[in-house]
Short mmCIF file of C-alpha atoms in Angstrom, two decimals:
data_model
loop_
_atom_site.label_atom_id
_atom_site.label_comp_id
_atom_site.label_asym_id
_atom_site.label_seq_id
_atom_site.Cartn_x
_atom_site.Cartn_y
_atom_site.Cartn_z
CA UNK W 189 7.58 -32.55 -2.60
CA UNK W 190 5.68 -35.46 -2.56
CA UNK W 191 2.46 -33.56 -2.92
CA UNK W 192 3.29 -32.15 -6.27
CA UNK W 193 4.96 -35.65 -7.79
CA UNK W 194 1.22 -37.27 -6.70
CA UNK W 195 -0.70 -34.42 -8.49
CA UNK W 196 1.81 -34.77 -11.60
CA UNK W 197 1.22 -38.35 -11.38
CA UNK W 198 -2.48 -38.18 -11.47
CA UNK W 199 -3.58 -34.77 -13.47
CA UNK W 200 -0.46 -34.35 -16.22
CA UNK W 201 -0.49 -35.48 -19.72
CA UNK W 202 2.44 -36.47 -21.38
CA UNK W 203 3.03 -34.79 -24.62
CA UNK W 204 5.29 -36.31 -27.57
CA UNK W 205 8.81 -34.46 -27.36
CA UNK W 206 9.05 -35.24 -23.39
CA UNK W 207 6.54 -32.53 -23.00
CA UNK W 208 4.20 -32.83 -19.81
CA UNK W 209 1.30 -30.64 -19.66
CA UNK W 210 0.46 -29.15 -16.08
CA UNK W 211 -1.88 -27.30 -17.33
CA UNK W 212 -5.21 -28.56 -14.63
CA UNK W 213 -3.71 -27.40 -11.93
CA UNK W 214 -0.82 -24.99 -12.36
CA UNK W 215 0.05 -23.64 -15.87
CA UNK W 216 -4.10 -22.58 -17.20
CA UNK W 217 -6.45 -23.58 -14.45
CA UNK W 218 -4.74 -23.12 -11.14
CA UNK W 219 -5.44 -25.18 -8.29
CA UNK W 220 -4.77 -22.18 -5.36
CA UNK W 221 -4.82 -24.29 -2.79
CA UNK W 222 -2.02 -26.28 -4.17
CA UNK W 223 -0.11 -23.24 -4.69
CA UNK W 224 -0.19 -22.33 -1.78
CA UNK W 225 1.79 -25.76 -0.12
CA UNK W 226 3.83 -24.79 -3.22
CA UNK W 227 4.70 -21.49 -1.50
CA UNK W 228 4.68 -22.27 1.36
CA UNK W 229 7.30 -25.64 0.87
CA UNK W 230 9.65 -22.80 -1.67
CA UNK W 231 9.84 -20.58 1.71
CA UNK W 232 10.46 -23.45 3.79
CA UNK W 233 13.27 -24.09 1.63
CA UNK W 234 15.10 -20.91 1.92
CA UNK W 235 13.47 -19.44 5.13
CA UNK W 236 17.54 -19.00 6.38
CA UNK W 237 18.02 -16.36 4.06
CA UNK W 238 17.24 -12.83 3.65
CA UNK W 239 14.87 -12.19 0.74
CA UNK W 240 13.11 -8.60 0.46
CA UNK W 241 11.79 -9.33 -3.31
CA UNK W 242 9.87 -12.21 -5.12
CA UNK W 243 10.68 -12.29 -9.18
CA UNK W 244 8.93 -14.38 -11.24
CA UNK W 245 7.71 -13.71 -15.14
CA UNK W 246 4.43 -13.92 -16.30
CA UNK W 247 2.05 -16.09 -16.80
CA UNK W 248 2.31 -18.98 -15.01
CA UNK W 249 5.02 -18.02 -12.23
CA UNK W 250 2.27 -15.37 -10.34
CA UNK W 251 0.21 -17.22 -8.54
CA UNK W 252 3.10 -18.79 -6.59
CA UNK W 253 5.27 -16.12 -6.59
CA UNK W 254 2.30 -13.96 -4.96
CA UNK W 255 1.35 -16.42 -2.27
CA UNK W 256 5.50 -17.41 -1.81
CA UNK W 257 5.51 -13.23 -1.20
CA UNK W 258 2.74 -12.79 0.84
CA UNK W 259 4.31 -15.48 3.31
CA UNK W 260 7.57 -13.59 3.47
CA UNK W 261 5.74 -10.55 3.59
CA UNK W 262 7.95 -8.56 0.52
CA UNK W 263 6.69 -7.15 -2.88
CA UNK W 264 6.43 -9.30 -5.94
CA UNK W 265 7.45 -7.95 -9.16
CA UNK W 266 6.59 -9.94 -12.66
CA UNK W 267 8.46 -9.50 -15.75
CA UNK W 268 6.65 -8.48 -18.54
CA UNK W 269 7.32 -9.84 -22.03
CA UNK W 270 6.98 -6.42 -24.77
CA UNK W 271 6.89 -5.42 -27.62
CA UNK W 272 10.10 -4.51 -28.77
CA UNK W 273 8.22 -0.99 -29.64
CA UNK W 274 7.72 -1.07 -26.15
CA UNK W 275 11.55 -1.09 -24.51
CA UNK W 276 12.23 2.66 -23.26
CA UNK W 277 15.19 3.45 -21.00
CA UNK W 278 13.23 3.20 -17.87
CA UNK W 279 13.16 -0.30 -17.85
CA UNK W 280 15.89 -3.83 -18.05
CA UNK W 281 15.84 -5.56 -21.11
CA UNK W 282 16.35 -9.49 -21.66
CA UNK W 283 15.36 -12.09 -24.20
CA UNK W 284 14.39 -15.38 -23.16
CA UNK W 285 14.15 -18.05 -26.21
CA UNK W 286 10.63 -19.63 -26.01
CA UNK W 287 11.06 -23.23 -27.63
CA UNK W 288 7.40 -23.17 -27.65
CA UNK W 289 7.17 -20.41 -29.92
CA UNK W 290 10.53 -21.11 -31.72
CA UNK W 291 11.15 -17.49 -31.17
CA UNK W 292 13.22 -15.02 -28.67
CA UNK W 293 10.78 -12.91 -26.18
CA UNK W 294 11.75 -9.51 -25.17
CA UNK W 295 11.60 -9.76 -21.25
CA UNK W 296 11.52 -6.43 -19.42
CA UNK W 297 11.14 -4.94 -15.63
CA UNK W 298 10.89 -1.35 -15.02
CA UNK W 299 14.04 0.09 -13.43
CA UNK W 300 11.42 1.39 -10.80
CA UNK W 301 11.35 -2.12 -8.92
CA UNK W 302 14.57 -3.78 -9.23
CA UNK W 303 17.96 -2.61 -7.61
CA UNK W 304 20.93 -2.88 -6.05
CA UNK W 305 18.87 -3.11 -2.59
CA UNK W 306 17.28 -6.10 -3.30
CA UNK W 307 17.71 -10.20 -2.38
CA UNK W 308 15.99 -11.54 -5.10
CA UNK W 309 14.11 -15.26 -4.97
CA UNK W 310 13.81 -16.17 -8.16
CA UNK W 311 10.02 -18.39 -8.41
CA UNK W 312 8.64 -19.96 -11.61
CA UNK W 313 6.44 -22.90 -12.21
CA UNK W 314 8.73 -24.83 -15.24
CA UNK W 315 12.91 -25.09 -15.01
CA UNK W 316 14.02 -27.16 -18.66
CA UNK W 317 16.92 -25.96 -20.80
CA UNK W 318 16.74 -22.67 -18.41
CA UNK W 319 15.75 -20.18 -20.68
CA UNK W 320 13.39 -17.86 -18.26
CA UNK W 321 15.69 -18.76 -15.42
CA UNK W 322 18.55 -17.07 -17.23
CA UNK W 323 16.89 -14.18 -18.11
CA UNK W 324 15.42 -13.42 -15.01
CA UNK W 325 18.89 -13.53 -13.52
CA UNK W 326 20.53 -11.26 -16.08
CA UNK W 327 17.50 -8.45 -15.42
CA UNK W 328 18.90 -9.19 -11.92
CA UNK W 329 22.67 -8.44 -13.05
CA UNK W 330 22.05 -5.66 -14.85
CA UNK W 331 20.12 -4.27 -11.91
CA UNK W 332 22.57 -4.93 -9.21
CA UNK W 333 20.02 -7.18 -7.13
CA UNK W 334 21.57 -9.91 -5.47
CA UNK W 335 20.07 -13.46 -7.02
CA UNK W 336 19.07 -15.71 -3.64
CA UNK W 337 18.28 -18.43 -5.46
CA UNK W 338 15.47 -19.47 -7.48
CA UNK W 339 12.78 -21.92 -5.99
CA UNK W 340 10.90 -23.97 -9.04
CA UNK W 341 7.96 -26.05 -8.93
CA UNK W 342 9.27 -28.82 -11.57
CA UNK W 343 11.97 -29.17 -12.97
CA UNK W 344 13.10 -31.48 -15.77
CA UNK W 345 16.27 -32.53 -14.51
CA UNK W 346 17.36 -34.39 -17.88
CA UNK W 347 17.37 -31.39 -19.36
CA UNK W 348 20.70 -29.19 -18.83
CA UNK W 349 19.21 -25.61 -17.83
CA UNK W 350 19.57 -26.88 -14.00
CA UNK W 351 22.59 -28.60 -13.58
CA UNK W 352 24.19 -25.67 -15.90
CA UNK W 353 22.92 -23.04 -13.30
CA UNK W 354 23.83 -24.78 -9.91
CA UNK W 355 27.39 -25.31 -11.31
CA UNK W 356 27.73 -21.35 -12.18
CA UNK W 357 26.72 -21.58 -7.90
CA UNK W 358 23.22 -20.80 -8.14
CA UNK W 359 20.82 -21.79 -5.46
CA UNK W 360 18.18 -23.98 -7.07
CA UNK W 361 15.29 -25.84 -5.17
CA UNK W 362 12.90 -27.45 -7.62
CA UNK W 363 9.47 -28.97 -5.66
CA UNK W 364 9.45 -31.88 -8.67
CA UNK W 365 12.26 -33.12 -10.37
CA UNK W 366 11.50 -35.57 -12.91
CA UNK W 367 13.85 -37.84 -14.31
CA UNK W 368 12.64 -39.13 -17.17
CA UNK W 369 10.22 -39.14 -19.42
CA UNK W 370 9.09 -42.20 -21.43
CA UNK W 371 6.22 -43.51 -23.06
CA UNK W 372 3.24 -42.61 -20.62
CA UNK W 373 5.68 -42.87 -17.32
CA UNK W 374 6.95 -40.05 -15.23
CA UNK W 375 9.41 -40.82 -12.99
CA UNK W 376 11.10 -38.66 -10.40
CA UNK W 377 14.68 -38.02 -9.68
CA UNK W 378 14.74 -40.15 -5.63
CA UNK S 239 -12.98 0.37 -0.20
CA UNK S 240 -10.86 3.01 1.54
CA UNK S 241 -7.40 0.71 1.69
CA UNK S 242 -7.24 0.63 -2.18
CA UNK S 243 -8.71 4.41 -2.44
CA UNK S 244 -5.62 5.45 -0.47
CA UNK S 245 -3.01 3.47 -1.70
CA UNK S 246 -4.08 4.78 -5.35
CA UNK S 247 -3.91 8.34 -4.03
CA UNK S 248 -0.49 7.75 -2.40
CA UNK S 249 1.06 5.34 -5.40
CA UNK S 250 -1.15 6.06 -8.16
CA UNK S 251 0.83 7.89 -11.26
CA UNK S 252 -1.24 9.85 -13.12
CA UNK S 253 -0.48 10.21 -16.74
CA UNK S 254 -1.95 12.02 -19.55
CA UNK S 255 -4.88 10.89 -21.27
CA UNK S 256 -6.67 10.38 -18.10
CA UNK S 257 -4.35 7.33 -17.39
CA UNK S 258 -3.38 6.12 -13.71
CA UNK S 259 -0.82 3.72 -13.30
CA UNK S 260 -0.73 1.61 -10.27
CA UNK S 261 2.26 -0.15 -11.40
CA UNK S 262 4.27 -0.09 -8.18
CA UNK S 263 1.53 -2.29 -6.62
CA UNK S 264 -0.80 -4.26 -8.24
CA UNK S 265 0.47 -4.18 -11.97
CA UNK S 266 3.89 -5.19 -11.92
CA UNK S 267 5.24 -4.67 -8.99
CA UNK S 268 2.50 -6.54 -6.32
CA UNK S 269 2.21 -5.64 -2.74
CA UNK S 270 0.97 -9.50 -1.68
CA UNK S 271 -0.50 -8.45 1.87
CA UNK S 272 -2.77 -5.34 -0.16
CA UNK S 273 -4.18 -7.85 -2.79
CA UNK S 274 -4.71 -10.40 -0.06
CA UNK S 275 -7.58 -7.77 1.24
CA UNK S 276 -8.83 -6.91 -2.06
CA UNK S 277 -9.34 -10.73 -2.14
CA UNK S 278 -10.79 -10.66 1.24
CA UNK S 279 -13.08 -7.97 0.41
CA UNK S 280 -14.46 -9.12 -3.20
CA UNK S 281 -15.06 -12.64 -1.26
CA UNK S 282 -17.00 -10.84 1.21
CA UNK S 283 -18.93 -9.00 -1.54
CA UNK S 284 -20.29 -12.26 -3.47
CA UNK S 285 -20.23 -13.86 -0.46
CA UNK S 286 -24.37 -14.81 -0.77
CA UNK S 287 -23.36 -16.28 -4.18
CA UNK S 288 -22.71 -19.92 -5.22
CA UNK S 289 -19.63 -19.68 -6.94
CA UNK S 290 -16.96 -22.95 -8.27
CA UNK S 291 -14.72 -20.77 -10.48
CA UNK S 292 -12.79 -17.54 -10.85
CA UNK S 293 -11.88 -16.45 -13.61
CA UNK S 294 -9.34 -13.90 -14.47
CA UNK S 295 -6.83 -12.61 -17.94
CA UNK S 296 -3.39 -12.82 -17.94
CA UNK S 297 -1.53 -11.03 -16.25
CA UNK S 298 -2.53 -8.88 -13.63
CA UNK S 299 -5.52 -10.09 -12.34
CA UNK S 300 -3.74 -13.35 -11.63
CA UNK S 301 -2.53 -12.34 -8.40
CA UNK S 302 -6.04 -11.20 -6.25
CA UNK S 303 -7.74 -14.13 -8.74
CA UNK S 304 -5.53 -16.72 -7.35
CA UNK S 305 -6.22 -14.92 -3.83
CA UNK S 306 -9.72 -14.79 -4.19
CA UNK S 307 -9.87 -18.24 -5.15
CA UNK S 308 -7.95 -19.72 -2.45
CA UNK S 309 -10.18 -18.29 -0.26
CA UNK S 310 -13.08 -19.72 -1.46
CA UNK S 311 -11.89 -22.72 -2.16
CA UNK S 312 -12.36 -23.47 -5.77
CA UNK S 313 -10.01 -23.51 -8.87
CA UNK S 314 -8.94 -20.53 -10.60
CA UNK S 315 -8.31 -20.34 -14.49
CA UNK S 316 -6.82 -17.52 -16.61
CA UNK S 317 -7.33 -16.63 -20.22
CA UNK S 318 -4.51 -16.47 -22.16
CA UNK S 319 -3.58 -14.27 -24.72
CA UNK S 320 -2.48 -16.18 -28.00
CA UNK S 321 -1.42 -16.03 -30.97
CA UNK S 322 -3.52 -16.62 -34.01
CA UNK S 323 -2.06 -19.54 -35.04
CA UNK S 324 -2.28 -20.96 -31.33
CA UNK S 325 -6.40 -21.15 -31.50
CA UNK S 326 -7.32 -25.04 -32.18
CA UNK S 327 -10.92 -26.81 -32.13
CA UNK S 328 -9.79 -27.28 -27.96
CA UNK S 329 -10.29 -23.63 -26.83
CA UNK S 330 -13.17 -21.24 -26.77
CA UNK S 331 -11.98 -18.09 -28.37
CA UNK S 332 -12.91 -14.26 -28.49
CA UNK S 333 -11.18 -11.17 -29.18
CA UNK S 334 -10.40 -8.05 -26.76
CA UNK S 335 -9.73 -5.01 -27.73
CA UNK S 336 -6.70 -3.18 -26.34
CA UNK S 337 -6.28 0.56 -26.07
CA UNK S 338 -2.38 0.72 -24.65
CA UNK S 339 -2.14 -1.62 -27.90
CA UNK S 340 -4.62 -0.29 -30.42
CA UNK S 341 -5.13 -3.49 -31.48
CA UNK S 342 -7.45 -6.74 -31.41
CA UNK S 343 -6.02 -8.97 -28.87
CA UNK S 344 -7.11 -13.30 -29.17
CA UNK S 345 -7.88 -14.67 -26.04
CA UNK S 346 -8.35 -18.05 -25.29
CA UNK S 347 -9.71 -20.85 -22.83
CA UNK S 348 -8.98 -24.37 -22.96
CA UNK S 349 -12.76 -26.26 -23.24
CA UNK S 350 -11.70 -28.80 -20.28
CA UNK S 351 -11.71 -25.45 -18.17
CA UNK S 352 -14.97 -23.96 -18.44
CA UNK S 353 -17.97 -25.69 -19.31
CA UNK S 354 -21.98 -25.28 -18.24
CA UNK S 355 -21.56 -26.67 -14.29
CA UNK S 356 -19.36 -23.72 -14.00
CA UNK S 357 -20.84 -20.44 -11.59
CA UNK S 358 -18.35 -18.24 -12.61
CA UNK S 359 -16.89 -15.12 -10.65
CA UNK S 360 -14.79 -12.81 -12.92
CA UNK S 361 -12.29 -11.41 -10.96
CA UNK S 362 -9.76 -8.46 -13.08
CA UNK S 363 -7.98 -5.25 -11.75
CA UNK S 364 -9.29 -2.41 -14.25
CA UNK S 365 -12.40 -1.57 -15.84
CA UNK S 366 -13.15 0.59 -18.47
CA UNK S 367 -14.71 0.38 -21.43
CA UNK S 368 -15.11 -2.65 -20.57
CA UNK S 369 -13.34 -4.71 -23.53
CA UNK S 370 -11.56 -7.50 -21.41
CA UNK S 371 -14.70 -8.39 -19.41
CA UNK S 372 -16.41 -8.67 -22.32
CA UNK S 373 -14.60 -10.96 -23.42
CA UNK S 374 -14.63 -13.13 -20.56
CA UNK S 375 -18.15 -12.63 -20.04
CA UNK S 376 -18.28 -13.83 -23.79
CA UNK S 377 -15.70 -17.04 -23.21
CA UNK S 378 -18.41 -17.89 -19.76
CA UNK S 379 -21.21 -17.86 -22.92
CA UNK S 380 -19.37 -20.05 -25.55
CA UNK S 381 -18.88 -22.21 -22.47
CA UNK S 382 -22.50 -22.43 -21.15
CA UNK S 383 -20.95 -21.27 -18.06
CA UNK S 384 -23.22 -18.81 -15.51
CA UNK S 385 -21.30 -15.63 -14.52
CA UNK S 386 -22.29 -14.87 -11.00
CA UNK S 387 -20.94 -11.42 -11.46
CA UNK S 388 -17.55 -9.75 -11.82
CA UNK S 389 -14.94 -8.41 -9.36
CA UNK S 390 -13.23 -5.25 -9.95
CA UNK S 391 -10.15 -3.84 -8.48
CA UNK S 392 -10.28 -0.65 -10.09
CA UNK S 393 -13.39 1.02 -12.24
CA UNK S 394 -12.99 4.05 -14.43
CA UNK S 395 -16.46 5.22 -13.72
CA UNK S 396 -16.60 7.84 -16.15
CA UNK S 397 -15.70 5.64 -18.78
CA UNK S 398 -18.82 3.82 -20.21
CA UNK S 399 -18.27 0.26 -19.59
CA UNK S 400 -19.09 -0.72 -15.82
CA UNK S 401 -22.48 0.95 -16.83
CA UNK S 402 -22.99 -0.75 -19.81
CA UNK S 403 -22.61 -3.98 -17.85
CA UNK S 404 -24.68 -3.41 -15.48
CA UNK S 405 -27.79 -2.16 -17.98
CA UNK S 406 -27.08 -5.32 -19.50
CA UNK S 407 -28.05 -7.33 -16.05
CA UNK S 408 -24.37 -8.41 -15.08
CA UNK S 409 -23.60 -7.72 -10.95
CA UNK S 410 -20.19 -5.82 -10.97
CA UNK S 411 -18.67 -4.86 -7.88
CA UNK S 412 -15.54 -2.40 -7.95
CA UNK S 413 -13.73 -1.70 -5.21
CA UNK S 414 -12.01 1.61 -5.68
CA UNK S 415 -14.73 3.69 -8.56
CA UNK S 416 -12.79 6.83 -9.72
CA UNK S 417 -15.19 9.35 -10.64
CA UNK S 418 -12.88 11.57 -12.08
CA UNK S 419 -8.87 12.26 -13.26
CA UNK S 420 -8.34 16.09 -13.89
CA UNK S 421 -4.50 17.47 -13.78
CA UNK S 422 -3.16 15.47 -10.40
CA UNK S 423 -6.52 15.29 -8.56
CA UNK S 424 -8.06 11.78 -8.85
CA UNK S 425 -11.78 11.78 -7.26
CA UNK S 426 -13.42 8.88 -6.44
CA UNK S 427 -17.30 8.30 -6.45
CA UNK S 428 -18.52 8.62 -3.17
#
């Protein structure tokens, strides 16, 4: 999505460790406006298939995930991350390791609003090593939903967590997929 | 507004301690197409008011923020919650109080994000005492920012911190005021 690579271009900051910080228009202050070609692109993308449930995990994944639900016109549920005082038996448990943090998350959605009734499309804002991506798809498993696909905004495609997913037969659309990383360039896979 | 007062009569769980979850749509689980008039309706309520930023706290006033924001037309940025060891010389920082949590929370903004040019609508989905909009009503001062007022989803009215607010000068608007929780009987304020 052209849109996206321009904004990338212009507004993120490369970070050392192949880091690039999104965080003027997507990831801290959100440009909604933006989001909202995001959505509107992600259901574009997958607008032959039946969907009745947006999942994303919070933060950063709910503004699109909202607007991406509001266009299909389904509910949008956001895992939480907890406590681990805070995991009862009413509710799917993951972990998702946060290289951020250096540290596994406890990822939970309440049994209440995931199940075998729902075609799940999977939206979040950052696809790298896969991490949340994973996780959100095993709450999926464990709740019998059926995975759609998962529609990204960027995704750093010389990192594995993509390529590992589409060859298990996942369907993955990421908006931005950048290539490299080097110095203060950002290029994008053609 | 009768929409929300209805759909928290219908969906609302009331538990003890005078709690009412609303979980299964604006919480966790979000019904898109009911925040989108929430938006609509806040919007409508400011809509005399020069305003070039929402502001909202991770995570559930992200959804209606990034709504309300669209609408208007102007960015939208979210606090974060952090860890202590997360809080640098680039952020403006205050503490919130949580009651599910008993515990002081850190919140954080980024200093690109908020600074004095900033007429700031707060936009969360409860209030009651009043702890998280305190907070951001302190982050808008460490930032020189004006708040042009706050937008509520839902206000506990019998708890003490809408009032407070208001004594204090601050225009809050709350869309669905509950006046009272007593066994299963929620009462709103007429």
């Amino acid at each position: 999505m052209k849109l996206l690579e321009e904004r990338i271009l212009k507004d993120g900051v490369i970070k050392p460790g192949q880091i690039v910080k999104i965080d003027n228009f997507l990831n801290h202050q959100v440009d909604p406006a933006l989001c909202k070609e995001i959505a509107l692109e992600m259901v574009r993308l997958f607008q032959d298939k039946e969907i009745n449930k947006v999942l994303t995990i919070e933060a950063s994944g709910i503004s699109m995930a909202t607007l991406v639900a509001l266009e299909l016109g389904c509910p949008m549920v956001f895992a939480k991350k907890a406590m681990s005082n805070n995991i009862s038996e009413d509710v799917f448990h993951t972990t998702v390791f946060s290289y951020t943090k250096a540290e596994d998350k406890n990822v939970i959605v309440s049994k209440e609003f995931l199940g075998p009734e729902d075609k799940v499309l999977i939206v979040d804002d950052f696809l790298a090593m896969g991490n949340a991506l994973k996780g959100l798809i095993d709450l999926c498993n464990q709740a019998g939903a059926q995975v759609v696909g998962a529609a990204i905004a960027v995704e750093k495609a010389f990192q594995p967590g993509g390529k590992e997913l589409r060859d298990k037969g996942y369907t993955i659309h990421s908006l931005a997929r950048i290539a490299s990383i080097e110095d203060d360039t950002i290029s994008f896979v053609e």
